[in-house]
Short mmCIF file of C-alpha atoms in Angstrom, two decimals:
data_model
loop_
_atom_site.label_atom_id
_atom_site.label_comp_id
_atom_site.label_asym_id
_atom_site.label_seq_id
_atom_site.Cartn_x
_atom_site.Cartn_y
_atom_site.Cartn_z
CA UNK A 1 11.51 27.91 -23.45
CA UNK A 2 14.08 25.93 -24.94
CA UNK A 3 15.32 22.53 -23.36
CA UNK A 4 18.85 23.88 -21.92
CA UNK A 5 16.94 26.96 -20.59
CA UNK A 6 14.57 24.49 -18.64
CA UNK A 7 17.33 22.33 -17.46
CA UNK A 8 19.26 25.58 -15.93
CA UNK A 9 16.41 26.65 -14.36
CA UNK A 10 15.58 23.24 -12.56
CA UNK A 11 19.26 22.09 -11.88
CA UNK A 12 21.48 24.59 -11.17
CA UNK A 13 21.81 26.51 -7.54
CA UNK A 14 19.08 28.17 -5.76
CA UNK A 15 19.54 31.46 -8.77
CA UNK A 16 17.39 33.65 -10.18
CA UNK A 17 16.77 33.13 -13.83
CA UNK A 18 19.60 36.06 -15.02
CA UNK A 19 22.02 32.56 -14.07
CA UNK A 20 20.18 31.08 -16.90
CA UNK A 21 20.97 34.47 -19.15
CA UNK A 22 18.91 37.30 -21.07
CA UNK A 23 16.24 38.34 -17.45
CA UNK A 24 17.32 40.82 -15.72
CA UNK A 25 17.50 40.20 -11.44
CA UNK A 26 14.85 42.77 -11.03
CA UNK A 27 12.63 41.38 -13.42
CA UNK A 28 13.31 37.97 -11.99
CA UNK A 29 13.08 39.19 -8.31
CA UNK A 30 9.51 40.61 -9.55
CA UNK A 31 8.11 37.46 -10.91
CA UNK A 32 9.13 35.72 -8.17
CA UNK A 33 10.68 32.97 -9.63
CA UNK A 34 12.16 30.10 -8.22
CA UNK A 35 14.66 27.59 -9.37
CA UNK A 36 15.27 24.64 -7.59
CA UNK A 37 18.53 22.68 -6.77
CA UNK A 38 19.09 19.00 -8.11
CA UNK A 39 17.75 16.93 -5.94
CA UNK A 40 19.68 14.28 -4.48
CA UNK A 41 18.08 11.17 -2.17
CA UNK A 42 19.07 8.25 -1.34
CA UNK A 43 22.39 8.97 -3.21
CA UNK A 44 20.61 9.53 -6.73
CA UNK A 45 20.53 12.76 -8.40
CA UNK A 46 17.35 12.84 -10.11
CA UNK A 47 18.57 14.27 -12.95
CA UNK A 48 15.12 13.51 -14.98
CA UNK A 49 12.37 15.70 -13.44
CA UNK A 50 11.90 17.10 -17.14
CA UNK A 51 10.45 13.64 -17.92
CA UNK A 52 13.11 13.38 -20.82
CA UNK A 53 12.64 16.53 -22.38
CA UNK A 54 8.60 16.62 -22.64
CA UNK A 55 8.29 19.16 -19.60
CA UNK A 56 9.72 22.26 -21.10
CA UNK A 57 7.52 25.33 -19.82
CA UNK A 58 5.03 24.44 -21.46
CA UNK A 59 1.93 24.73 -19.62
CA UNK A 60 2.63 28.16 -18.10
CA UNK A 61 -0.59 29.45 -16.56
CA UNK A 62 -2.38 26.54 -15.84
CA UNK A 63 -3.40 24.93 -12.75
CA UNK A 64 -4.46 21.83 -12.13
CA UNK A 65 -6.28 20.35 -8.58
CA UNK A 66 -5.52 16.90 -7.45
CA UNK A 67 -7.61 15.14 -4.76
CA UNK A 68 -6.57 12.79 -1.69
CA UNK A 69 -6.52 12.21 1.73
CA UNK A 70 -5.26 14.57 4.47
CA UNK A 71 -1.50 13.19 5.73
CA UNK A 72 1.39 11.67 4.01
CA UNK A 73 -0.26 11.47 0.71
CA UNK A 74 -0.81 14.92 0.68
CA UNK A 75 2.13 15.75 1.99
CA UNK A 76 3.91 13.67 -0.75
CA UNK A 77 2.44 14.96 -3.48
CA UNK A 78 2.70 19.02 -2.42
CA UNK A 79 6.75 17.63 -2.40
CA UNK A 80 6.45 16.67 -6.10
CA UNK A 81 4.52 19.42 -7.11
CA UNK A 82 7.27 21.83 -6.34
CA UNK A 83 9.72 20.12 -8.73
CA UNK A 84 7.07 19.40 -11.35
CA UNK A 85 5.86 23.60 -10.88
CA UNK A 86 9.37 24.52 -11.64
CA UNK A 87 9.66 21.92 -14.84
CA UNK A 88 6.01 22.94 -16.28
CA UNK A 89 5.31 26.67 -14.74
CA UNK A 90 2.16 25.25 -13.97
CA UNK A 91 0.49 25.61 -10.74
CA UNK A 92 -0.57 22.41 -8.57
CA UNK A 93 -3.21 22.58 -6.08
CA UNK A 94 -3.29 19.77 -3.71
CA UNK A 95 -7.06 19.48 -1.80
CA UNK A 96 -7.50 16.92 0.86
CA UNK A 97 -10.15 15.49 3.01
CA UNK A 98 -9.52 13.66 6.22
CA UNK A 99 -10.00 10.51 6.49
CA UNK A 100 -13.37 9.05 7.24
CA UNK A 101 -15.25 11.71 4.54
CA UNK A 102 -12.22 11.73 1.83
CA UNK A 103 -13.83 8.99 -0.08
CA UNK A 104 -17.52 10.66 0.12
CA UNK A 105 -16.16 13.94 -0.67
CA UNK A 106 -14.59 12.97 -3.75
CA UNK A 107 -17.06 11.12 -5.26
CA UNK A 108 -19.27 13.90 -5.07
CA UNK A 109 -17.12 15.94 -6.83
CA UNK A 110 -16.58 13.59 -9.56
CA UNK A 111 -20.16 13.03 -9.84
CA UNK A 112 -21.50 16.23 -9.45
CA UNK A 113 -19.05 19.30 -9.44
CA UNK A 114 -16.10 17.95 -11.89
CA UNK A 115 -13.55 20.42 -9.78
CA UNK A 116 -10.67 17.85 -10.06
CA UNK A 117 -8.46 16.76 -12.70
CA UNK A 118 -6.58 14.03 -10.92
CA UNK A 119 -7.37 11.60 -7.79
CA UNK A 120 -4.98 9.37 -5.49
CA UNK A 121 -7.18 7.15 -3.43
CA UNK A 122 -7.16 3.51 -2.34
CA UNK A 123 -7.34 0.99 -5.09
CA UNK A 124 -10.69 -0.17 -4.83
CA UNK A 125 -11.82 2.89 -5.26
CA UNK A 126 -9.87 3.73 -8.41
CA UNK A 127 -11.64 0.60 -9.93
CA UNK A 128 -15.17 2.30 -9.16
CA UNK A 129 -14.13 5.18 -10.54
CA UNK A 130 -13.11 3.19 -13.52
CA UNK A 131 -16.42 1.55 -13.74
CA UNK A 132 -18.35 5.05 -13.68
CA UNK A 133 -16.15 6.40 -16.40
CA UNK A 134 -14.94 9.40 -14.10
CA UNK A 135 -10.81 8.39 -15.53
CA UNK A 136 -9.34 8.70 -18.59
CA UNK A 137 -7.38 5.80 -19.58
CA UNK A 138 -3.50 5.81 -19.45
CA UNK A 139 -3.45 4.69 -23.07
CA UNK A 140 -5.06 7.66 -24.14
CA UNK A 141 -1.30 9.68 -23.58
CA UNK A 142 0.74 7.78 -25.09
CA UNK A 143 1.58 10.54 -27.49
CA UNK A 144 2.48 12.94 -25.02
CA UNK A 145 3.92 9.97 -22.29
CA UNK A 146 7.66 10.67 -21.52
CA UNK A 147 9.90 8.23 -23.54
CA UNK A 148 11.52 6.86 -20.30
CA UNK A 149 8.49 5.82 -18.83
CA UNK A 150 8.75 2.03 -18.83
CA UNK A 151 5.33 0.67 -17.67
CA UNK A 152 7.77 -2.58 -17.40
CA UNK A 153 9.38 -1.58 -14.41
CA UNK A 154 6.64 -1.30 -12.00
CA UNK A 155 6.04 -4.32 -9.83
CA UNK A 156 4.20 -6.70 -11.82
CA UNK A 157 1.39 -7.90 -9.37
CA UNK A 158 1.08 -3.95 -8.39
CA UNK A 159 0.94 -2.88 -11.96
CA UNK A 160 -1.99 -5.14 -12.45
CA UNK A 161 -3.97 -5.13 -9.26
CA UNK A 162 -3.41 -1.29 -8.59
CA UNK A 163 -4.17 0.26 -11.94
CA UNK A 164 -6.43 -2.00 -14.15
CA UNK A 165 -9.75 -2.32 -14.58
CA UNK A 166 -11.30 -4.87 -17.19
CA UNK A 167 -7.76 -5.38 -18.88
CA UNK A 168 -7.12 -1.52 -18.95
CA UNK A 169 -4.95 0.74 -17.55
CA UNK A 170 -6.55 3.70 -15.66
CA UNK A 171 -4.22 4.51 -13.44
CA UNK A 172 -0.42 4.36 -12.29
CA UNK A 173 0.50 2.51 -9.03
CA UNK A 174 1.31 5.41 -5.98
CA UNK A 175 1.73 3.68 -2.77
CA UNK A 176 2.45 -0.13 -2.34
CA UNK A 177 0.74 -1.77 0.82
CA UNK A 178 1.10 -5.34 1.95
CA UNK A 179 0.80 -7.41 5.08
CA UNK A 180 3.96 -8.75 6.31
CA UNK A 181 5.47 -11.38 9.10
CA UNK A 182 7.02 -9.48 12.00
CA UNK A 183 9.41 -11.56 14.24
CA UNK A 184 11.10 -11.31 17.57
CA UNK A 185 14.71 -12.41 15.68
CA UNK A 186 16.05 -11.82 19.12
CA UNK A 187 14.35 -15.01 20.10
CA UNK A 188 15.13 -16.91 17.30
CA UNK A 189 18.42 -16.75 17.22
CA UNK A 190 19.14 -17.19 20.74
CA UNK A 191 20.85 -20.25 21.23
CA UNK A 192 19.76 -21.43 24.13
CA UNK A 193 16.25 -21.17 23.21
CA UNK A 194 17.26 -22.88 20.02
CA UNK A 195 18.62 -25.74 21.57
CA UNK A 196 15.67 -26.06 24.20
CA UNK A 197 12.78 -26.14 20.83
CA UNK A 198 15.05 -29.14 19.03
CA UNK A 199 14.99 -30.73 22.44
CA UNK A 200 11.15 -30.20 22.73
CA UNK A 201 10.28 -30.71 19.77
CA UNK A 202 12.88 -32.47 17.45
CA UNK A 203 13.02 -29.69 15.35
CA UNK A 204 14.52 -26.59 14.51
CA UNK A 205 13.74 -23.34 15.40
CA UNK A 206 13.27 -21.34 11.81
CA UNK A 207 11.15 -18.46 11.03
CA UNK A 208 7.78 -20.10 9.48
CA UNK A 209 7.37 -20.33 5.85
CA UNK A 210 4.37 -22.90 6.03
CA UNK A 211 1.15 -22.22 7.81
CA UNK A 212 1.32 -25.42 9.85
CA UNK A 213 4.84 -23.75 10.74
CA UNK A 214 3.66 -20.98 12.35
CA UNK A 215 0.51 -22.54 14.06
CA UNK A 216 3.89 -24.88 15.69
CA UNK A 217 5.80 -22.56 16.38
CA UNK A 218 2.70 -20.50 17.71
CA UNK A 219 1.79 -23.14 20.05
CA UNK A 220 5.44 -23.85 21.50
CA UNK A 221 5.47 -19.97 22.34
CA UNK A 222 2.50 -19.58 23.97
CA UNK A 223 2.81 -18.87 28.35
CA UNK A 224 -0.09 -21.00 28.87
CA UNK A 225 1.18 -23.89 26.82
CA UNK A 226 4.70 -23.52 27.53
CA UNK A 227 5.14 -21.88 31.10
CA UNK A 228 9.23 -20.88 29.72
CA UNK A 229 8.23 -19.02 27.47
CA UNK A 230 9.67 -15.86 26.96
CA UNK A 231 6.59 -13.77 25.72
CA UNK A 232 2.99 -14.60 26.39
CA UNK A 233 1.51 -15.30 23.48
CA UNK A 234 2.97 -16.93 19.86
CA UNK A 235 1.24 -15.09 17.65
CA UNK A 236 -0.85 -11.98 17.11
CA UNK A 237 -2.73 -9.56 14.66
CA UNK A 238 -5.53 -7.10 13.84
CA UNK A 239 -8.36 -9.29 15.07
CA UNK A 240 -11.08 -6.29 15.41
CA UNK A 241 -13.96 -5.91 13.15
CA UNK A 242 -12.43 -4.18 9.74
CA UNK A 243 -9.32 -6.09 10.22
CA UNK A 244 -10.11 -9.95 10.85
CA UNK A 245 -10.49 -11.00 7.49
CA UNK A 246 -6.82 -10.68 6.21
CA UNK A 247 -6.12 -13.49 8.73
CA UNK A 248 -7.71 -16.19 7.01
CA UNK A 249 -6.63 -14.70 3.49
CA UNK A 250 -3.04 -14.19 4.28
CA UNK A 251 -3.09 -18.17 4.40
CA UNK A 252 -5.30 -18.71 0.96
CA UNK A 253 -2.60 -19.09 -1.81
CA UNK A 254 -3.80 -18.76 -5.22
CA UNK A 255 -6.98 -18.46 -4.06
CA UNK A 256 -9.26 -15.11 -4.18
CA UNK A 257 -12.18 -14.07 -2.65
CA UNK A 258 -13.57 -12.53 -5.81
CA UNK A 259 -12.49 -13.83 -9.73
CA UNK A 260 -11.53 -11.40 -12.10
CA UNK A 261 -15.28 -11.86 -13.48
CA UNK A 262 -16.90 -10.48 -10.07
CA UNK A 263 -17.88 -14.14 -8.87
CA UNK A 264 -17.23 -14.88 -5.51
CA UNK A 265 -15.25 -17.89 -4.83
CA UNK A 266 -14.78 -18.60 -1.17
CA UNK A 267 -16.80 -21.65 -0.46
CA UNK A 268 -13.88 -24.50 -1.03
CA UNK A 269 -11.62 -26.43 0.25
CA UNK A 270 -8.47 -23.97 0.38
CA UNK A 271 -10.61 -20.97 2.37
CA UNK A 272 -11.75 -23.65 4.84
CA UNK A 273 -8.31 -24.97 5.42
CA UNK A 274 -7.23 -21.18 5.90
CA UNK A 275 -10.21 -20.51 8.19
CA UNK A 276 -8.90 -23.19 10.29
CA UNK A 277 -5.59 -21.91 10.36
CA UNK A 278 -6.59 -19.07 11.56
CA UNK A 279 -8.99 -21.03 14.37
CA UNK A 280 -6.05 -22.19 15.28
CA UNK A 281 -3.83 -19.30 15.81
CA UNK A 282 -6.50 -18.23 18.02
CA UNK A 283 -5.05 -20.93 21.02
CA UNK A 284 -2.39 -18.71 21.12
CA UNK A 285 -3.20 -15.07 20.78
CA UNK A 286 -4.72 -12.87 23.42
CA UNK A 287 -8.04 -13.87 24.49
CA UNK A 288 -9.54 -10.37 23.10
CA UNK A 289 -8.37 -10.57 20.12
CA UNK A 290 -11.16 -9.78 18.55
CA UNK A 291 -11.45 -5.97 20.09
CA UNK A 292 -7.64 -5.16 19.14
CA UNK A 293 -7.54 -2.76 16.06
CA UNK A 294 -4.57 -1.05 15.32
CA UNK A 295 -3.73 0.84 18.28
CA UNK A 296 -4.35 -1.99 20.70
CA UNK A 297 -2.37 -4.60 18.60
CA UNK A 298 0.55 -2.90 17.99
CA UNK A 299 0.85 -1.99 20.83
CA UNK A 300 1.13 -4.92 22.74
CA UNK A 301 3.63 -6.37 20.05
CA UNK A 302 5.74 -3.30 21.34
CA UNK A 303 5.64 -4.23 24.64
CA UNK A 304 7.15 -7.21 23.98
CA UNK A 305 4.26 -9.54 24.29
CA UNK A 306 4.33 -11.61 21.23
CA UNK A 307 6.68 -13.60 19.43
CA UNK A 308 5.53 -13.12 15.95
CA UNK A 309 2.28 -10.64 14.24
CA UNK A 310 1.42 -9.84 11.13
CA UNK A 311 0.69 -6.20 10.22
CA UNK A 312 0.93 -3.88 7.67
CA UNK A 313 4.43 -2.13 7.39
CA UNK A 314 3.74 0.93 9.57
CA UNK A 315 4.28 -1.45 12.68
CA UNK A 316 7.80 0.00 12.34
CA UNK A 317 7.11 3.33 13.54
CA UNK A 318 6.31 1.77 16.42
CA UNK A 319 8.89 -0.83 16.85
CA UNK A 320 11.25 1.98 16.82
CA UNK A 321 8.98 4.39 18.81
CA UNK A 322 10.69 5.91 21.96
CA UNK A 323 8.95 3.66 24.62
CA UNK A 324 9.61 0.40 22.52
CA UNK A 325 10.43 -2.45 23.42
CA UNK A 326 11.63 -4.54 21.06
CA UNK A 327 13.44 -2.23 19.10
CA UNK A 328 16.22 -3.54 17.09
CA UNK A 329 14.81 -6.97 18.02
CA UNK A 330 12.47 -7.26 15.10
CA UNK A 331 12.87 -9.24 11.60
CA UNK A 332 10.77 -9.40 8.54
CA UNK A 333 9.35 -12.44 6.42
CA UNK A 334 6.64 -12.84 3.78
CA UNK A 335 3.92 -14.24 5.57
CA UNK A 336 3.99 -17.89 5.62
CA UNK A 337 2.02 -19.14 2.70
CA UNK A 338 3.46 -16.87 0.63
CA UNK A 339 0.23 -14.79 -0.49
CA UNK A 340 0.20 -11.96 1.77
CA UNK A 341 -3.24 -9.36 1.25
CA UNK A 342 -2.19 -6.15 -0.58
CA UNK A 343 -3.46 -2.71 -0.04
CA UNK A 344 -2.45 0.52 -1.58
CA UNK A 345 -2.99 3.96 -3.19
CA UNK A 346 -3.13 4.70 -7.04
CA UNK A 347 -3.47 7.57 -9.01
CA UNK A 348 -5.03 9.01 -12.35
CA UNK A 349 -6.86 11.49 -13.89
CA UNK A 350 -10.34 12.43 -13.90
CA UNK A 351 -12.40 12.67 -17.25
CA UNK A 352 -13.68 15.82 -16.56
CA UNK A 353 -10.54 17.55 -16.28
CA UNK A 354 -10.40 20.53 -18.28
CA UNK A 355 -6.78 20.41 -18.22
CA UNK A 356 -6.40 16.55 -18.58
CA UNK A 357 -2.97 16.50 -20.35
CA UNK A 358 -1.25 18.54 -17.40
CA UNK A 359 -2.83 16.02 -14.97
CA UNK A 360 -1.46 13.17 -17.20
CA UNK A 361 2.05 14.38 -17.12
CA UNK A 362 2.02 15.22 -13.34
CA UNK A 363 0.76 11.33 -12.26
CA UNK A 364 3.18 10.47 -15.15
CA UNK A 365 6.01 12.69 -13.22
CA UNK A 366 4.85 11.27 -9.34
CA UNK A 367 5.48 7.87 -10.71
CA UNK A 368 8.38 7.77 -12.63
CA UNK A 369 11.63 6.73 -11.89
CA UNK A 370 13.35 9.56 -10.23
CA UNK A 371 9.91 11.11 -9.43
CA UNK A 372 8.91 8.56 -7.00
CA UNK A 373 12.22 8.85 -4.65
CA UNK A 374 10.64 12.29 -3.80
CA UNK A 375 7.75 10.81 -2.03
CA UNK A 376 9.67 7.87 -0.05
CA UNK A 377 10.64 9.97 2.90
CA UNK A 378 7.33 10.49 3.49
CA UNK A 379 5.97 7.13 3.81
CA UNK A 380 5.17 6.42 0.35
CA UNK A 381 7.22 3.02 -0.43
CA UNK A 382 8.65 2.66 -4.14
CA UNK A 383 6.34 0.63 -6.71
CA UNK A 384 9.01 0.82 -9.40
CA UNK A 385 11.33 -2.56 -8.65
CA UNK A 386 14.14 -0.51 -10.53
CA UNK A 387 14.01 1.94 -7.29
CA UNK A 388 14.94 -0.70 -4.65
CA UNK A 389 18.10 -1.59 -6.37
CA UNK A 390 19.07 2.07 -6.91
CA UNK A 391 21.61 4.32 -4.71
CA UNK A 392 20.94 3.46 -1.03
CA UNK A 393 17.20 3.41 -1.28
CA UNK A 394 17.19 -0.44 -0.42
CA UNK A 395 19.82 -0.23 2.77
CA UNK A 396 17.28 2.98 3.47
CA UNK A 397 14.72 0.68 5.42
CA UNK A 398 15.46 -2.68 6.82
CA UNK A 399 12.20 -3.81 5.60
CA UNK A 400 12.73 -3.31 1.85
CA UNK A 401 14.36 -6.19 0.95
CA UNK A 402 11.11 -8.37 2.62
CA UNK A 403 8.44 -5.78 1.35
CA UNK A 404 9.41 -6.07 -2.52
CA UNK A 405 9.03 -9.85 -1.80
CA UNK A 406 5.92 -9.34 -0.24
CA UNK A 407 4.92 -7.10 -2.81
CA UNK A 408 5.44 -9.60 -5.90
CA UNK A 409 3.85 -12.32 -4.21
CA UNK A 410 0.77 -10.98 -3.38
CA UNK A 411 -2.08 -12.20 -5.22
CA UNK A 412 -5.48 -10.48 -3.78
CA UNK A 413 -6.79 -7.12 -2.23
CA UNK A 414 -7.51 -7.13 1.39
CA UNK A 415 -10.30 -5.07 0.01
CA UNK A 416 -12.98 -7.07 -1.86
CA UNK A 417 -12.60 -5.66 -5.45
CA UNK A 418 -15.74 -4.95 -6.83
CA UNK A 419 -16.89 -1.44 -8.23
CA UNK A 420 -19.41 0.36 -6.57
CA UNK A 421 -20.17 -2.44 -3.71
CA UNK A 422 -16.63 -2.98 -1.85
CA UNK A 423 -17.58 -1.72 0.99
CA UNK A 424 -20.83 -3.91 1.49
CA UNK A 425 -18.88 -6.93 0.51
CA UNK A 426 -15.96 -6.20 3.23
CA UNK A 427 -18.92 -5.90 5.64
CA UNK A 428 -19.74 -9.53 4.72
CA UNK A 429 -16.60 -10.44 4.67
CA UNK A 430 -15.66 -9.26 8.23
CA UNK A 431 -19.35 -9.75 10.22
CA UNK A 432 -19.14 -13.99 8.76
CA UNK A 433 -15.42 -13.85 9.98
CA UNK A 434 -16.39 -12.24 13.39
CA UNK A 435 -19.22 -15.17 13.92
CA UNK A 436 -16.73 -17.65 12.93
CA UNK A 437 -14.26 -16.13 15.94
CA UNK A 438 -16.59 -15.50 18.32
CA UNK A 439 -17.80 -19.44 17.70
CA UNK A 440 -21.85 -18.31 16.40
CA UNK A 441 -20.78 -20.89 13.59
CA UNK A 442 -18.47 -23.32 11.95
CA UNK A 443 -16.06 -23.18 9.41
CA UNK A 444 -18.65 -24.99 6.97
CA UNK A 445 -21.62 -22.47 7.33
CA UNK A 446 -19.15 -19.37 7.52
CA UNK A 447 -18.17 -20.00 3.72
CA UNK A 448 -21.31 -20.97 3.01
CA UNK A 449 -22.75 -17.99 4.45
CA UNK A 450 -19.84 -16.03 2.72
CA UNK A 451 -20.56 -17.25 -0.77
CA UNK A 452 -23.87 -17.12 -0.90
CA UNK A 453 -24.19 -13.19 0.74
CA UNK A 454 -21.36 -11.96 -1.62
CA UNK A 455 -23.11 -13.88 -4.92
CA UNK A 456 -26.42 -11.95 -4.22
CA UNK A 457 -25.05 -8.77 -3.23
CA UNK A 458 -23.02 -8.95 -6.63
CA UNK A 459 -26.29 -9.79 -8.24
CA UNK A 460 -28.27 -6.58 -6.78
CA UNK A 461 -25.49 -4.69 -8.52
CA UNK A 462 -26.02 -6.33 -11.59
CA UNK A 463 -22.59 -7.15 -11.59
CA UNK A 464 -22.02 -10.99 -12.09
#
């Protein structure tokens, strides 16, 4: 099929394909085709599902299966796959796993039964992947890659952390995640409450940007330090094991956990100041901290409770749940320090797809420019900078503006990124961090104990 014949059948009205001329209505009726409107969100037409020209029909008769986790990210992606059906006439079978046996089921099949041709699963699992050779590398399309794709415009710092591995790309960013500073701006701008802090404490009342800010400001909040205060406690986060260590490396800076060259760096002087940062925001968060996960956090954020938490973005569902109560009383920062933890979702294709350059094109497609805006609405945050500044996808969500920033300044994984062994070395990671909360050691022996765990379980793997 010829370009204009593609382009009537994806952008003009819900027709059959006689609109497009020479089928007759029956014949069309019988093959049950479909054409799709032009899409329009966030006040852009996407006007570029062909990928400029390179998805003409092409692959009629193919299928292709693509592999994630039950949810949003399915969801998202069965979206996409009805534009990228109508632009290809290939089929797109989305299979997904629920979380908890996603990752173990798809590993197997990579392994063992080679049944997918594409996966979109958390980053540090890309980079195993990567390391076992089960994806092809991005480079490896660049003959077929649409002209328009502009590797440029993805978020730098996502670009790099989210799909390379050893200086290669392997797969293209999918869904940005970052830990950010939630606020009760109510608070802080009240001017009574303004005036009382100066009075207090000589200075003025500003959302933190510093760590000894926020540890301040923490304190001066805090119902058992300061019996007027309007919430109980100044601060509060995920302090459950699985959660606790992006406290201390929210506050690290430039410094990682793990070098690009698998070493583990944690026993110095910046993740002991950041440990006892974090020691310190303990004063003045709930005295359980350490048994509130998600649920439990949140949770008692919503209820008012806490002037300030840091979370990962989906707190806003439930600042502006029905039985809420701080809604519309929230504000966004970068958390102070300015080195937030990143997670997030990328996506590629498998090496043992049979029908590898269909998979290319359709990560290609989820991931470009106007490709992406299909997935935002369901939860699944633009990567591409371009998008923020386009149509009204930036007035869209009041935390854009804060999450792009967030987003370019983050410099690590919350997951320790290490092929094959991430999970063991987040188990380090969190038990050391527990001990160190629950006071079975000091600051000094948890880094210790950190470095030294993390260099030998890199060294079983024959990975240093």
């Amino acid at each position: 099929m010829k370009k204009i014949g593609l382009l009537c059948m994806i952008f003009a009205s819900l027709t059959i394909l006689t609109a497009c001329g020479g089928e007759k209505k029956e014949d069309a009726k019988n093959t049950e085709s479909i054409q799709l409107k032009t899409p329009e969100k966030f006040g852009v037409k996407l006007e570029n599902l062909d990928s400029s020209g390179t998805l003409n029909g092409q692959y009629k008769g193919k299928t292709i299966t693509v592999a994630t986790r039950t949810g949003d990210h399915e969801t998202a992606l069965k979206e996409a796959a009805k534009y990228f059906e109508a632009a290809t006439g290939a089929k797109v079978e989305v299979q997904s796993f629920p979380a908890g046996n996603d990752e173990e089921k798809i590993q197997l099949d990579l392994s063992t039964s080679h049944t997918f041709d594409a996966v979109l699963m958390p980053v540090a699992n890309i980079h195993s992947y990567a390391a076992s050779n089960y994806l092809k590398e991005i480079d490896d399309y660049k003959d077929i890659a649409d002209p328009s794709l502009d590797i440029d415009d993805f978020i730098p710092s996502i670009l790099d952390l989210y799909g390379k591995y050893n200086g290669k790309l392997y797969a293209f960013p999918y869904k940005p995640d970052t830990q950010m500073l939630f606020y009760r701006k109510d608070i802080f701008e009240d001017e009574k409450i303004k005036a009382d802090y100066k009075e207090n404490t000589g200075k003025d009342l500003v959302v933190p940007t510093t760590n000894d800010e926020m540890v301040e400001v923490a304190k001066y909040f805090t119902k058992s330090k300061n019996s007027d205060s309007p919430v109980d406690y100044g601060y509060i986060s995920m302090g459950s094991t699985t959660n606790s260590r992006a406290i201390w490396m929210n506050r690290e800076g430039d410094q990682t956990v793990i070098s690009n060259g698998n070493q583990a760096t944690v026993d110095n002087d910046k993740t002991k100041l950041a440990m006892k940062t974090m020691m310190e925001l303990k004063n003045y968060a709930p005295k359980e901290w350490t048994q509130l996960g998600w649920d439990e956090a949140n949770a008692l954020f919503v209820e008012g409770k806490a002037l300030m938490m840091e979370q990962w973005p989906g707190l806003i569902n439930s600042i502006n749940g029905e039985n809420s109560q701080v809604k519309d009383k929230v504000g966004f920062a970068v958390t102070p320090g300015n080195s937030p933890v990143l997670g997030g979702w990328s996506i590629a294709v498998t090496s043992s797809s049979k029908e590898d350059e269909l998979a290319y094109k359709f990560i290609e497609f989820v991931t470009s420019k106007d490709g992406e805006l299909l997935k935002v609405e369901h939860t699944m945050d633009p990567v591409r900078q371009s998008n923020y500044e386009r149509g009204d996808v930036m007035s869209s969500n009041e935390m854009y503006p804060v999450l792009l920033d967030s987003l370019t300044k983050g410099k690590q994984l919350v997951d320790a990124d290490v092929p094959y062994i991430s999970a063991q070395l987040n188990d380090i990671l969190e038990d050391q961090t527990q001990n160190l909360l629950n006071g079975k050691q000091d600051i000094d022996e948890t880094t210790s104990n950190i470095q030294q765990k993390l260099k030998k379980e890199i060294a079983d793997a024959d990975l240093e």
